[in-house]
PDB file of C-alpha atoms in Angstrom:
ATOM      1  CA  UNK A   4     121.355 156.995 126.850  1.00  0.00           C
ATOM      2  CA  UNK A   5     125.299 156.400 125.988  1.00  0.00           C
ATOM      3  CA  UNK A   6     126.952 156.041 123.131  1.00  0.00           C
ATOM      4  CA  UNK A   7     130.556 155.649 121.630  1.00  0.00           C
ATOM      5  CA  UNK A   8     130.453 156.178 117.399  1.00  0.00           C
ATOM      6  CA  UNK A   9     133.056 155.995 115.674  1.00  0.00           C
ATOM      7  CA  UNK A  10     132.416 156.408 111.850  1.00  0.00           C
ATOM      8  CA  UNK A  11     135.522 155.870 109.124  1.00  0.00           C
ATOM      9  CA  UNK A  12     135.659 157.002 105.390  1.00  0.00           C
ATOM     10  CA  UNK A  13     138.103 155.294 103.007  1.00  0.00           C
ATOM     11  CA  UNK A  14     137.665 155.421  99.848  1.00  0.00           C
ATOM     12  CA  UNK A  15     138.971 155.919  96.170  1.00  0.00           C
ATOM     13  CA  UNK A  16     136.539 157.443  93.978  1.00  0.00           C
ATOM     14  CA  UNK A  17     137.481 159.252  90.306  1.00  0.00           C
ATOM     15  CA  UNK A  18     140.478 158.016  90.593  1.00  0.00           C
ATOM     16  CA  UNK A  19     140.973 160.411  94.513  1.00  0.00           C
ATOM     17  CA  UNK A  20     141.191 159.144  98.240  1.00  0.00           C
ATOM     18  CA  UNK A  21     139.410 160.563 100.585  1.00  0.00           C
ATOM     19  CA  UNK A  22     139.806 159.397 103.874  1.00  0.00           C
ATOM     20  CA  UNK A  23     138.811 160.686 107.186  1.00  0.00           C
ATOM     21  CA  UNK A  24     137.353 159.125 110.503  1.00  0.00           C
ATOM     22  CA  UNK A  25     135.903 160.632 114.059  1.00  0.00           C
ATOM     23  CA  UNK A  26     134.870 159.017 117.560  1.00  0.00           C
ATOM     24  CA  UNK A  27     132.646 160.770 119.232  1.00  0.00           C
ATOM     25  CA  UNK A  28     131.206 160.226 122.363  1.00  0.00           C
ATOM     26  CA  UNK A  29     127.393 160.889 122.673  1.00  0.00           C
ATOM     27  CA  UNK A  30     124.919 160.815 126.210  1.00  0.00           C
ATOM     28  CA  UNK A  31     121.498 162.848 126.476  1.00  0.00           C
ATOM     29  CA  UNK A  32     121.761 165.923 128.233  1.00  0.00           C
ATOM     30  CA  UNK A  33     119.664 169.026 129.581  1.00  0.00           C
ATOM     31  CA  UNK A  34     121.423 171.120 126.654  1.00  0.00           C
ATOM     32  CA  UNK A  35     123.064 170.982 123.293  1.00  0.00           C
ATOM     33  CA  UNK A  36     127.089 170.599 123.881  1.00  0.00           C
ATOM     34  CA  UNK A  37     130.310 170.134 122.221  1.00  0.00           C
ATOM     35  CA  UNK A  38     133.390 168.955 124.354  1.00  0.00           C
ATOM     36  CA  UNK A  39     137.133 168.476 123.001  1.00  0.00           C
ATOM     37  CA  UNK A  40     138.851 165.943 123.521  1.00  0.00           C
ATOM     38  CA  UNK A  41     142.275 165.965 121.157  1.00  0.00           C
ATOM     39  CA  UNK A  42     144.671 164.569 122.719  1.00  0.00           C
ATOM     40  CA  UNK A  43     146.643 162.852 119.239  1.00  0.00           C
ATOM     41  CA  UNK A  44     150.117 163.843 118.092  1.00  0.00           C
ATOM     42  CA  UNK A  45     149.277 165.894 114.458  1.00  0.00           C
ATOM     43  CA  UNK A  46     152.251 165.322 111.934  1.00  0.00           C
ATOM     44  CA  UNK A  47     154.402 162.553 112.026  1.00  0.00           C
ATOM     45  CA  UNK A  48     155.474 161.793 108.432  1.00  0.00           C
ATOM     46  CA  UNK A  49     154.465 161.696 104.916  1.00  0.00           C
ATOM     47  CA  UNK A  50     151.792 158.728 105.439  1.00  0.00           C
ATOM     48  CA  UNK A  51     151.605 158.279 108.890  1.00  0.00           C
ATOM     49  CA  UNK A  52     147.586 158.774 110.160  1.00  0.00           C
ATOM     50  CA  UNK A  53     147.022 162.405 111.526  1.00  0.00           C
ATOM     51  CA  UNK A  54     145.376 161.893 115.171  1.00  0.00           C
ATOM     52  CA  UNK A  55     144.069 165.582 115.848  1.00  0.00           C
ATOM     53  CA  UNK A  56     146.264 166.731 118.256  1.00  0.00           C
ATOM     54  CA  UNK A  57     144.903 169.453 121.354  1.00  0.00           C
ATOM     55  CA  UNK A  58     146.471 172.437 119.861  1.00  0.00           C
ATOM     56  CA  UNK A  59     146.667 173.356 115.780  1.00  0.00           C
ATOM     57  CA  UNK A  60     143.752 171.849 113.371  1.00  0.00           C
ATOM     58  CA  UNK A  61     141.677 174.584 113.561  1.00  0.00           C
ATOM     59  CA  UNK A  62     139.975 174.130 110.588  1.00  0.00           C
ATOM     60  CA  UNK A  63     139.582 169.981 111.088  1.00  0.00           C
ATOM     61  CA  UNK A  64     138.247 170.590 114.017  1.00  0.00           C
ATOM     62  CA  UNK A  65     136.171 173.436 112.829  1.00  0.00           C
ATOM     63  CA  UNK A  66     134.303 170.660 110.690  1.00  0.00           C
ATOM     64  CA  UNK A  67     134.018 168.624 112.851  1.00  0.00           C
ATOM     65  CA  UNK A  68     131.923 170.757 114.867  1.00  0.00           C
ATOM     66  CA  UNK A  69     129.693 171.677 112.128  1.00  0.00           C
ATOM     67  CA  UNK A  70     129.064 167.747 110.931  1.00  0.00           C
ATOM     68  CA  UNK A  71     127.935 167.571 114.650  1.00  0.00           C
ATOM     69  CA  UNK A  72     126.141 170.569 114.581  1.00  0.00           C
ATOM     70  CA  UNK A  73     124.485 169.660 111.035  1.00  0.00           C
ATOM     71  CA  UNK A  74     123.610 165.987 112.634  1.00  0.00           C
ATOM     72  CA  UNK A  75     121.652 167.195 115.606  1.00  0.00           C
ATOM     73  CA  UNK A  76     119.439 169.408 113.667  1.00  0.00           C
ATOM     74  CA  UNK A  77     118.496 166.004 112.073  1.00  0.00           C
ATOM     75  CA  UNK A  78     117.265 164.320 115.738  1.00  0.00           C
ATOM     76  CA  UNK A  79     114.110 163.672 114.663  1.00  0.00           C
ATOM     77  CA  UNK A  80     112.712 164.591 118.260  1.00  0.00           C
ATOM     78  CA  UNK A  81     115.195 166.889 119.186  1.00  0.00           C
ATOM     79  CA  UNK A  82     116.139 166.071 122.079  1.00  0.00           C
ATOM     80  CA  UNK A  83     119.566 167.848 123.920  1.00  0.00           C
ATOM     81  CA  UNK A  84     122.901 165.644 123.495  1.00  0.00           C
ATOM     82  CA  UNK A  85     126.697 166.114 124.609  1.00  0.00           C
ATOM     83  CA  UNK A  86     128.916 164.809 121.959  1.00  0.00           C
ATOM     84  CA  UNK A  87     132.435 165.092 123.510  1.00  0.00           C
ATOM     85  CA  UNK A  88     135.236 164.309 120.329  1.00  0.00           C
ATOM     86  CA  UNK A  89     137.107 161.875 121.417  1.00  0.00           C
ATOM     87  CA  UNK A  90     139.774 161.471 118.357  1.00  0.00           C
ATOM     88  CA  UNK A  91     139.554 163.722 115.001  1.00  0.00           C
ATOM     89  CA  UNK A  92     141.856 161.824 112.299  1.00  0.00           C
ATOM     90  CA  UNK A  93     142.931 162.114 108.904  1.00  0.00           C
ATOM     91  CA  UNK A  94     146.006 162.096 106.011  1.00  0.00           C
ATOM     92  CA  UNK A  95     147.186 165.441 104.896  1.00  0.00           C
ATOM     93  CA  UNK A  96     147.456 163.740 101.209  1.00  0.00           C
ATOM     94  CA  UNK A  97     143.486 161.956 101.301  1.00  0.00           C
ATOM     95  CA  UNK A  98     140.975 164.849 104.048  1.00  0.00           C
ATOM     96  CA  UNK A  99     139.449 167.460 103.863  1.00  0.00           C
ATOM     97  CA  UNK A 100     137.569 169.392 105.568  1.00  0.00           C
ATOM     98  CA  UNK A 101     134.202 168.414 104.183  1.00  0.00           C
ATOM     99  CA  UNK A 102     135.373 164.983 105.004  1.00  0.00           C
ATOM    100  CA  UNK A 103     135.685 164.942 108.382  1.00  0.00           C
ATOM    101  CA  UNK A 104     132.425 167.848 107.864  1.00  0.00           C
ATOM    102  CA  UNK A 105     130.531 164.536 106.784  1.00  0.00           C
ATOM    103  CA  UNK A 106     132.360 161.619 109.065  1.00  0.00           C
ATOM    104  CA  UNK A 107     131.096 163.330 112.276  1.00  0.00           C
ATOM    105  CA  UNK A 108     128.006 164.158 111.132  1.00  0.00           C
ATOM    106  CA  UNK A 109     127.880 160.330 110.114  1.00  0.00           C
ATOM    107  CA  UNK A 110     128.890 159.460 113.635  1.00  0.00           C
ATOM    108  CA  UNK A 111     125.734 161.007 114.695  1.00  0.00           C
ATOM    109  CA  UNK A 112     122.979 160.512 112.323  1.00  0.00           C
ATOM    110  CA  UNK A 113     124.396 156.381 111.918  1.00  0.00           C
ATOM    111  CA  UNK A 114     123.098 156.152 115.790  1.00  0.00           C
ATOM    112  CA  UNK A 115     120.239 158.360 116.990  1.00  0.00           C
ATOM    113  CA  UNK A 116     116.507 158.161 114.848  1.00  0.00           C
ATOM    114  CA  UNK A 117     117.110 161.406 112.671  1.00  0.00           C
ATOM    115  CA  UNK A 118     115.042 163.067 109.574  1.00  0.00           C
ATOM    116  CA  UNK A 119     117.682 163.550 106.925  1.00  0.00           C
ATOM    117  CA  UNK A 120     116.674 162.737 103.679  1.00  0.00           C
ATOM    118  CA  UNK A 121     117.823 160.460 100.903  1.00  0.00           C
ATOM    119  CA  UNK A 122     118.633 163.656  98.962  1.00  0.00           C
ATOM    120  CA  UNK A 123     120.053 165.475 101.623  1.00  0.00           C
ATOM    121  CA  UNK A 124     122.007 162.797 102.500  1.00  0.00           C
ATOM    122  CA  UNK A 125     122.962 162.662  98.744  1.00  0.00           C
ATOM    123  CA  UNK A 126     123.709 166.261  97.863  1.00  0.00           C
ATOM    124  CA  UNK A 127     125.797 165.683 101.310  1.00  0.00           C
ATOM    125  CA  UNK A 128     128.495 162.917  99.620  1.00  0.00           C
ATOM    126  CA  UNK A 129     128.309 164.747  96.330  1.00  0.00           C
ATOM    127  CA  UNK A 130     130.356 167.890  98.162  1.00  0.00           C
ATOM    128  CA  UNK A 131     132.676 165.073  99.874  1.00  0.00           C
ATOM    129  CA  UNK A 132     133.394 164.030  96.579  1.00  0.00           C
ATOM    130  CA  UNK A 133     134.097 166.641  94.918  1.00  0.00           C
ATOM    131  CA  UNK A 134     135.916 168.681  97.340  1.00  0.00           C
ATOM    132  CA  UNK A 135     139.122 169.596  96.605  1.00  0.00           C
ATOM    133  CA  UNK A 136     142.010 168.256  98.856  1.00  0.00           C
ATOM    134  CA  UNK A 137     143.664 171.555  99.506  1.00  0.00           C
ATOM    135  CA  UNK A 138     147.222 171.434 102.537  1.00  0.00           C
ATOM    136  CA  UNK A 139     146.665 173.055 105.457  1.00  0.00           C
ATOM    137  CA  UNK A 140     150.541 173.597 105.651  1.00  0.00           C
ATOM    138  CA  UNK A 141     150.223 175.710 102.699  1.00  0.00           C
ATOM    139  CA  UNK A 142     147.947 176.855  99.475  1.00  0.00           C
ATOM    140  CA  UNK A 143     148.472 173.895  96.388  1.00  0.00           C
TER     141      UNK A 143
END
């Protein structure tokens, strides 16, 4: 099993924008493993897509790993996977850690049979759409 999974959330809800995207490479493995292979350039200018670079963006990176772990915990048959994070991206104004955790979980759960209930998914979505967008470079 060798899968490249891309998931993007780009939505306006209740007058607020929500955006986040991940690309994961998923393969069967003897042990659960997450590899970070970020190679983006980060912040380039207001309104430009921020692709996570190798250094920095620790809150976004941690969220993506948490989302991957959530997804892997829901895999039906408890197989083990090596997940390589190829890319993560967002916008300073429209992306937060909760959004990236969600998109990372979807990149797993939409490709691998799982036991996430509709109620669990709904709760996660509700959390995403009620999350506060925070600026990484300081407090709001």
